Short mmCIF file of C-alpha atoms and ligand atoms in Angstrom, two decimals:
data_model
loop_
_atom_site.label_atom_id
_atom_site.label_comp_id
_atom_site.label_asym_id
_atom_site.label_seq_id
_atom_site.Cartn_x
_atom_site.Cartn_y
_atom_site.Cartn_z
CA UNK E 1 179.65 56.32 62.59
CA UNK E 2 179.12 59.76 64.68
CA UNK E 3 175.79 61.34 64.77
CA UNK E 4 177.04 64.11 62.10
CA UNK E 5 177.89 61.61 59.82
CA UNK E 6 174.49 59.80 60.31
CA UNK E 7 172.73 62.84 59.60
CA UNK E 8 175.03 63.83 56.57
CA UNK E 9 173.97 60.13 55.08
CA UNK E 10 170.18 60.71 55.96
CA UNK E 11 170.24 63.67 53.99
CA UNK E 12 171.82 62.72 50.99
CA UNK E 13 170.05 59.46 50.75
CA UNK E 14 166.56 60.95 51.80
CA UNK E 15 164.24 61.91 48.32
CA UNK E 16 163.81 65.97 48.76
CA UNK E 17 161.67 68.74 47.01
CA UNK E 18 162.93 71.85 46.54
CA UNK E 19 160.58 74.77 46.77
CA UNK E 20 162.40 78.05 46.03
CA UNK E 21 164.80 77.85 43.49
CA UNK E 22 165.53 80.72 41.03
CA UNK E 23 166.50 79.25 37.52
CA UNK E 24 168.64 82.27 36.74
CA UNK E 25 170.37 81.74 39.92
CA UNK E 26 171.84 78.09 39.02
CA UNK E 27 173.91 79.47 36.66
CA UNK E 28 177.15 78.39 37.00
CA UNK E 29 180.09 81.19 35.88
CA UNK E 30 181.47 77.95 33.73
CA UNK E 31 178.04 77.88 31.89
CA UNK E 32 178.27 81.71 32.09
CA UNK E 33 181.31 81.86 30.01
CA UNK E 34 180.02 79.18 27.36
CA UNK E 35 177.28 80.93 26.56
CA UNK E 36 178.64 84.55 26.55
CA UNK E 37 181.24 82.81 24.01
CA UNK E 38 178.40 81.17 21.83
CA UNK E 39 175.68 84.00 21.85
CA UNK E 40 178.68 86.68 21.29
CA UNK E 41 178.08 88.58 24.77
CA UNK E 42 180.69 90.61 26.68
CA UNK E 43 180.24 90.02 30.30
CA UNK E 44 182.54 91.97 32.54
CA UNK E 45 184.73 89.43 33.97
CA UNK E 46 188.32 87.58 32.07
CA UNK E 47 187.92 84.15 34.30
CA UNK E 48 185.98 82.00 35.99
CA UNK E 49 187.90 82.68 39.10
CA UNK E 50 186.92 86.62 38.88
CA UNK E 51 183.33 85.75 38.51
CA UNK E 52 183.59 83.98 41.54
CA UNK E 53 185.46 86.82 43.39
CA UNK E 54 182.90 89.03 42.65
CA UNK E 55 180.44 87.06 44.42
CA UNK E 56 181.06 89.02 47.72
CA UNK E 57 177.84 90.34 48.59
CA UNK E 58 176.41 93.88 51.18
CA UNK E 59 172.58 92.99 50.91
CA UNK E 60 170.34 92.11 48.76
CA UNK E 61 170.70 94.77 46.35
CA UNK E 62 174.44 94.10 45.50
CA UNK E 63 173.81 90.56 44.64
CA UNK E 64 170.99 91.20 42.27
CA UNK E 65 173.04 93.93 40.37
CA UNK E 66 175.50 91.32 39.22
CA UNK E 67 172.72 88.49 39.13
CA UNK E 68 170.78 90.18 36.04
CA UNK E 69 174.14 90.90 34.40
CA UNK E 70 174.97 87.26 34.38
CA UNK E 71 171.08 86.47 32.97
CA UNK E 72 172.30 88.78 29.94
CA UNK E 73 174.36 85.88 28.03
CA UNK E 74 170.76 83.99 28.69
CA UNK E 75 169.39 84.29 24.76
CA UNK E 76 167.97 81.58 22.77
CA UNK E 77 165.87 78.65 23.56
CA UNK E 78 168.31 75.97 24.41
CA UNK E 79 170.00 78.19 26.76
CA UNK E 80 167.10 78.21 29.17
CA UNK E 81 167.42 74.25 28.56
CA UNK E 82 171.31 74.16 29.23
CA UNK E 83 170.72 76.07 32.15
CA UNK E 84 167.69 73.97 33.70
CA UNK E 85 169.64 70.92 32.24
CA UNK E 86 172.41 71.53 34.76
CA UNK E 87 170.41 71.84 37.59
CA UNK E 88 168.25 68.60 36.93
CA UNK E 89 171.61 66.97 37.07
CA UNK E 90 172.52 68.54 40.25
CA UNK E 91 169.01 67.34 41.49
CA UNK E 92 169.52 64.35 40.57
CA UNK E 93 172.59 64.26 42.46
CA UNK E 94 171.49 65.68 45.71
CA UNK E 95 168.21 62.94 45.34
CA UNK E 96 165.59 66.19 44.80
CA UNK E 97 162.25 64.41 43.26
CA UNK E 98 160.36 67.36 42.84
CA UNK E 99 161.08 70.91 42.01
CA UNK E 100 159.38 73.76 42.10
CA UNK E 101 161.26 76.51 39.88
CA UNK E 102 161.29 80.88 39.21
CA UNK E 103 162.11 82.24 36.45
CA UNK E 104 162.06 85.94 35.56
CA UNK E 105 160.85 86.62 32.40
CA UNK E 106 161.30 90.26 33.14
CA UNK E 107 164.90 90.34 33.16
CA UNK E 108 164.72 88.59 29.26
CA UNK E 109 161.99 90.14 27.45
CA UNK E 110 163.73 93.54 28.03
CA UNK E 111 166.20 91.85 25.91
CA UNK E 112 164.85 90.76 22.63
CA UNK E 113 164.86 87.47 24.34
CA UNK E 114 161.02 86.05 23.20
CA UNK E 115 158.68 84.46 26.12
CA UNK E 116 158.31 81.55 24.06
CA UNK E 117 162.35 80.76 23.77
CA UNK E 118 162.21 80.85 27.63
CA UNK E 119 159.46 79.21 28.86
CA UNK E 120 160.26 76.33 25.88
CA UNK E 121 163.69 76.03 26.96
CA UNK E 122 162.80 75.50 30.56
CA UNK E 123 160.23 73.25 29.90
CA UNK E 124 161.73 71.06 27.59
CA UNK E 125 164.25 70.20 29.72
CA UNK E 126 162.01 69.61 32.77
CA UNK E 127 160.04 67.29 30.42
CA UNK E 128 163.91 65.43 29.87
CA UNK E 129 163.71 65.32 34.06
CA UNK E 130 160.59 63.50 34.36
CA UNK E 131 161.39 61.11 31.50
CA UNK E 132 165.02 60.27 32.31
CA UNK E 133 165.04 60.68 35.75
CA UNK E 134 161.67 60.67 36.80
CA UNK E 135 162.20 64.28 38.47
CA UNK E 136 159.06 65.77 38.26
CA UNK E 137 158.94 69.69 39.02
CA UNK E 138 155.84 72.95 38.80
CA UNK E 139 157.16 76.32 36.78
CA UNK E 140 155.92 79.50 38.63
CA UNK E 141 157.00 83.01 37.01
CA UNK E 142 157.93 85.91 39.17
CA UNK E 143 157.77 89.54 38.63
CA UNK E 144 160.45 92.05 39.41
CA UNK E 145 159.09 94.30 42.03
CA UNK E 146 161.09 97.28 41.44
CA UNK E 147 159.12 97.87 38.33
CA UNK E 148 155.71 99.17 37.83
CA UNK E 149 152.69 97.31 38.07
CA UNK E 150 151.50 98.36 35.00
CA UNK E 151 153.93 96.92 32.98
CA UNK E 152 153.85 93.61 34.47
CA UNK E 153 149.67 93.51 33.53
CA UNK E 154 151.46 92.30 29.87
CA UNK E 155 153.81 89.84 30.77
CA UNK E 156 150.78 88.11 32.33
CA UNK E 157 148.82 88.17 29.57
CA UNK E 158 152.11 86.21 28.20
CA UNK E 159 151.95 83.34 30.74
CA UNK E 160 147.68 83.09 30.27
CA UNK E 161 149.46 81.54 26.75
CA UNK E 162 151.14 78.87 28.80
CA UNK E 163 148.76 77.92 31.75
CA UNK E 164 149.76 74.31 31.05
CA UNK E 165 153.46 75.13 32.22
CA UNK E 166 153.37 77.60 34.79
CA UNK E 167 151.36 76.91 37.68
CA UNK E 168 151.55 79.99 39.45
CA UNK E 169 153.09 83.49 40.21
CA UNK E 170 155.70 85.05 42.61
CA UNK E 171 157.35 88.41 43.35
CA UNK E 172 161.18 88.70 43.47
CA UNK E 173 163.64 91.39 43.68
CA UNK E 174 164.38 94.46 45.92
CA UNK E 175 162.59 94.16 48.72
CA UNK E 176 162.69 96.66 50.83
CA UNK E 177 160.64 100.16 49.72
CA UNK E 178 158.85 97.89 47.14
CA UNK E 179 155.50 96.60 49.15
CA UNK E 180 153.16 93.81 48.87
CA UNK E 181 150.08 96.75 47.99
CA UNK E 182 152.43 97.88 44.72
CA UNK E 183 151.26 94.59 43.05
CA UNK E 184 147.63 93.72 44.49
CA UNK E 185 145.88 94.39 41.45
CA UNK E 186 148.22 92.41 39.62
CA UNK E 187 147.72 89.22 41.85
CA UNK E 188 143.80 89.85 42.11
CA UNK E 189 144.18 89.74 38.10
CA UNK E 190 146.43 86.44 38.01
CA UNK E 191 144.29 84.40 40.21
CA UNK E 192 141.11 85.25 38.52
CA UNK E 193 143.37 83.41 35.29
CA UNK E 194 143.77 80.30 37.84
CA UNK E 195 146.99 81.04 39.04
CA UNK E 196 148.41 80.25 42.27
CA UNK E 197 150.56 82.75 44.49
CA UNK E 198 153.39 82.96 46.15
CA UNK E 199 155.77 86.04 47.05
CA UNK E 200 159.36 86.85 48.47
CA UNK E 201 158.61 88.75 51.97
CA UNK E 202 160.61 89.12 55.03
CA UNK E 203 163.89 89.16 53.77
CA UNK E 204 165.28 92.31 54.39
CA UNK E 205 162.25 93.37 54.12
CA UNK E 206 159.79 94.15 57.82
CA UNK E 207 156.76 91.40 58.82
CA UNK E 208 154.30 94.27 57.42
CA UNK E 209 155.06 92.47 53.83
CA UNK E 210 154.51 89.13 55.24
CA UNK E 211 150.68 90.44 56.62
CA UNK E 212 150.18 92.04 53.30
CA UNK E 213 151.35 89.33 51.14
CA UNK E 214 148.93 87.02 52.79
CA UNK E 215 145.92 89.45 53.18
CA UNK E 216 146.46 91.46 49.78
CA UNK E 217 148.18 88.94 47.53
CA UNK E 218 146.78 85.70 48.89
CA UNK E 219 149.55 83.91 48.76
CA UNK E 220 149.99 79.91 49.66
CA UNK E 221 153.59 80.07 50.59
CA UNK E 222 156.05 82.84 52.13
CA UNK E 223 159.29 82.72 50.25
CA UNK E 224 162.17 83.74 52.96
CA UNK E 225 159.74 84.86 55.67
CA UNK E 226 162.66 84.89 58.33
CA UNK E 227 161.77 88.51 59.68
CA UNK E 228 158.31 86.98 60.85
CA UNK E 229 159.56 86.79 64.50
CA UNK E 230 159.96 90.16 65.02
CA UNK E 231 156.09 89.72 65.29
CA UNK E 232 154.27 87.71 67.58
CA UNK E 233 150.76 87.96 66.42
CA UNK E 234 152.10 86.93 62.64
CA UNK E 235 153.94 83.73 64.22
CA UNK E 236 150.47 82.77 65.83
CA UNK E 237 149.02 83.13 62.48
CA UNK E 238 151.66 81.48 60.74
CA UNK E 239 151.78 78.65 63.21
CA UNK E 240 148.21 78.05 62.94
CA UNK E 241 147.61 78.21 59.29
CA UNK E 242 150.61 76.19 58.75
CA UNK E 243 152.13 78.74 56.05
CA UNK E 244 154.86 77.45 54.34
CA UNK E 245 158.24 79.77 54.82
CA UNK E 246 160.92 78.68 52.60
CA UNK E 247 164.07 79.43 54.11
CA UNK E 248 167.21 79.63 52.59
CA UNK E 249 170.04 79.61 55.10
CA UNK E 250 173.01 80.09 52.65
CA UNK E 251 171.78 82.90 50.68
CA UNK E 252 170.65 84.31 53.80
CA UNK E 253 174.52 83.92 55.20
CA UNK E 254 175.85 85.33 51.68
CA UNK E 255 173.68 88.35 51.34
CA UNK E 256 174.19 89.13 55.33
CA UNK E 257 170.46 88.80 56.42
CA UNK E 258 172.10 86.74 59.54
CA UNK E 259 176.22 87.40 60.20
CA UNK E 260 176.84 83.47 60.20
CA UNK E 261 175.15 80.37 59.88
CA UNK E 262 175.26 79.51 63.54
CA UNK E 263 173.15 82.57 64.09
CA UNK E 264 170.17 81.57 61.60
CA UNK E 265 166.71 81.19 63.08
CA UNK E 266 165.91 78.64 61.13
CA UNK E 267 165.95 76.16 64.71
CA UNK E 268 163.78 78.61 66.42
CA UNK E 269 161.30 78.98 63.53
CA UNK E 270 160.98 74.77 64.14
CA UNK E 271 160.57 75.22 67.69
CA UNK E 272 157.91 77.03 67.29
CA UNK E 273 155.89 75.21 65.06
CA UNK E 274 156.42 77.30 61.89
CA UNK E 275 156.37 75.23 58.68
CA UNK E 276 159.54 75.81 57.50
CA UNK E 277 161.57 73.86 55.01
CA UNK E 278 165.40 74.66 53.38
CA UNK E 279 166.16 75.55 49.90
CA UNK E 280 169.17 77.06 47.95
CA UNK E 281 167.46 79.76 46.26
CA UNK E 282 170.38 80.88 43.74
CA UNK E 283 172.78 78.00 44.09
CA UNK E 284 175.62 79.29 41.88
CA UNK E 285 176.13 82.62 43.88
CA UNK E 286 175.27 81.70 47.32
CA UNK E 287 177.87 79.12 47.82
CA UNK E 288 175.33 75.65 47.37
CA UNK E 289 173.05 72.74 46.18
CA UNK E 290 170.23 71.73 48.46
CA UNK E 291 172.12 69.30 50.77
CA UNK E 292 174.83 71.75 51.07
CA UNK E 293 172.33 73.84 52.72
CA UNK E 294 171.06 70.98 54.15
CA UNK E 295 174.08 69.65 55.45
CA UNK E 296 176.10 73.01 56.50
CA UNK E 297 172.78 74.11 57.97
CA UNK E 298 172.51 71.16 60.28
CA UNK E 299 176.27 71.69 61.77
CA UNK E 300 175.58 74.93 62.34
CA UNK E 301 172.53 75.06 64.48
CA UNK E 302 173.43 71.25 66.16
CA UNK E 303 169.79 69.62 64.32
CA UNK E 304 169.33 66.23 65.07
CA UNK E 305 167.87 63.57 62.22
CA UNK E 306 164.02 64.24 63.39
CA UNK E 307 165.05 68.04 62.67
CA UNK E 308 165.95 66.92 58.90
CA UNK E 309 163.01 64.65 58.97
CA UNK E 310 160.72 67.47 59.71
CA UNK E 311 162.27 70.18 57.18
CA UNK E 312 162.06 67.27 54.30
CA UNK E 313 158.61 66.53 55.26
CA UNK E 314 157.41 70.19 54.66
CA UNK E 315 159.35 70.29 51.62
CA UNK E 316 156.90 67.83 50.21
CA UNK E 317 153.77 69.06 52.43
CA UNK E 318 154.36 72.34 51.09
CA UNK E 319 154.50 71.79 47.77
CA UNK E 320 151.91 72.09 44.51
CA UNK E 321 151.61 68.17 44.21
CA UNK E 322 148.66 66.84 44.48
CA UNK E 323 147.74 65.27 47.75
CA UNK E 324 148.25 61.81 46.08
CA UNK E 325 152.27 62.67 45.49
CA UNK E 326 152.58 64.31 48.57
CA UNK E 327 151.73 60.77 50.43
CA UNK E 328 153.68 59.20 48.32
CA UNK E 329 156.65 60.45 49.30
CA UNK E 330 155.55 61.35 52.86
CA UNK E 331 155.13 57.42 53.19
CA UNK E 332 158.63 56.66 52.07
CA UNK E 333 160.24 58.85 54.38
CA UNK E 334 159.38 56.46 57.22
N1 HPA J 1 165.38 87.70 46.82
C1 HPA J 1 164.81 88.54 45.96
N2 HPA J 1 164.96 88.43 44.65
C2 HPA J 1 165.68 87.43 44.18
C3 HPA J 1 166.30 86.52 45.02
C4 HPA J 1 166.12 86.66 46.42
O1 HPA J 1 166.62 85.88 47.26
N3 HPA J 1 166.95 85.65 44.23
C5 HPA J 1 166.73 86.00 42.96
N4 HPA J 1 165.96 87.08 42.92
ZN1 ZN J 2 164.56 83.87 46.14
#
């Protein structure tokens, strides 16, 4: 067997978390077109094969534009479980033992869609994870930064019904020219209710949103964070406090942060110490699963098994398990 092939077999027989996963994002334009056919919603495409033309994505920006369309078909409670459903079974596939998922209730309650027939739907079918497959997975809701702060005060009042399912908050959405400091009240109010914090930053966006979503928004993981070497003071601090960063090489390829894949600094983050690990962020529009990532990410920038070793490992020593879990799998990687 060559090495590639050695490291193509580590990686889909290795047990993997996946940290940064957008639930919305998973869904597949076949799924699309079932439920826009059962709930009765137009959507602006004839065939599956024109949805997936249309995924040809500027920036960040154009992709989310036809990302919230596709959430519109997204209505009653077992739709949030059809969707999650899927993925599970695509988890299962690619051996992930522990997710970590978004959703955006934001882009539902809007709607008519109730915060109860989402977070029920997704839960219910992470419930069907752990009991059929033994998956087990943490729920953290994000808020859409290009709206106000004020109006995201309520939606967290939503999820203080539901502490037992979500586990903590993010921030997703257009980056750039919506800041950290736009939400600090907001995260000062959601960890006083116990909630953890993470955020999107460094993108698009500069390392100034990586500083102030650690320093303002106290946050215990950078989601993206691939800007962060255009600043050598925020490495050191990265480096030393062992921040998680969780990279996501094929979205960052499909919404042109890096031109191609053999250009990603995802090798040079390692080599520096930064905790990185890889994710798919929104599989269904970015091209792949997690060990496509994995996989296409390792031909690209030449990684070597103890590469994969060390992204999987973060993947677990990144993640909201308790320390007992985390071992647990850490021990079985060896
Ligand atoms: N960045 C910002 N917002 C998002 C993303 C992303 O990669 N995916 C879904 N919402
Ligand atoms: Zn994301």
């Amino acid at each position: 067997m060559n090495e590639f092939n050695k490291i193509v077999e580590f990686i889909n027989k290795s047990p993997k978390a996946e940290l940064h996963l957008h639930i919305e994002g998973s869904l597949e334009p076949e799924l699309m077109f079932k439920l826009s056919k059962r709930n009765k919603i137009e959507i602006p495409f004839k065939s599956v094969e024109e949805v997936r033309a249309a995924y040809d994505f500027s920036n960040l920006e154009s992709f989310l534009k036809i990302y919230y369309e596709g959430s519109n078909v997204l209505i009653n409670e077992e739709d949030f479980f059809d969707l999650t459903w899927e993925y599970i079974l695509r988890c299962k596939q690619d051996n992930i033992v522990h997710t970590e998922i978004f959703f955006d209730p934001q882009s539902h309650l809007p709607r008519g869609v109730s915060f109860n027939s989402v977070i029920s739907g997704i839960d219910k079918a992470l419930k069907k994870a752990n009991q059929d497959f033994g998956i087990t997975s943490k729920i953290i809701m994000c808020f859409l930064r290009h709206l106000d702060e004020d109006q995201c005060f309520d939606v967290l009042k939503q999820a203080c019904n539901y502490k037992d399912k979500i586990i903590g908050v993010g921030l997703d959405s257009s980056e750039k020219g919506n800041p950290p400091i736009k939400f600090k009240k907001l995260f000062e109010q959601a960890i006083k209710e116990g909630f953890l914090t993470v955020a999107h930053a460094g993108e698009e966006g500069p390392p100034e949103y990586i500083w102030d979503s650690l320093d303002l928004l106290k946050v215990k993981r950078i989601d993206h964070g691939v800007q962060c070497l255009k600043d050598e003071k925020l490495v050191d601090k990265l480096i030393q406090e062992q921040i998680p960063l969780t990279v996501c090489p094929l979205s960052n390829i499909k919404l042109c942060v890096f031109d191609k894949l053999e250009d990603h600094n995802l090798k040079k983050m390692m080599n520096k110490g930064l905790r990185v690990m890889v994710n798919s962020d929104d599989p269904a529009y970015f091209g792949g699963y997690l060990n496509k990532n994995l996989i296409e990410t390792s031909k690209a920038l030449n990684l070597q098994i103890d590469d994969v070793k060390e992204l999987l490992e973060n993947s677990f020593k990144s993640s909201f398990l308790d320390e007992k879990s985390k071992n647990h799998w850490l021990t079985k990687m060896h």
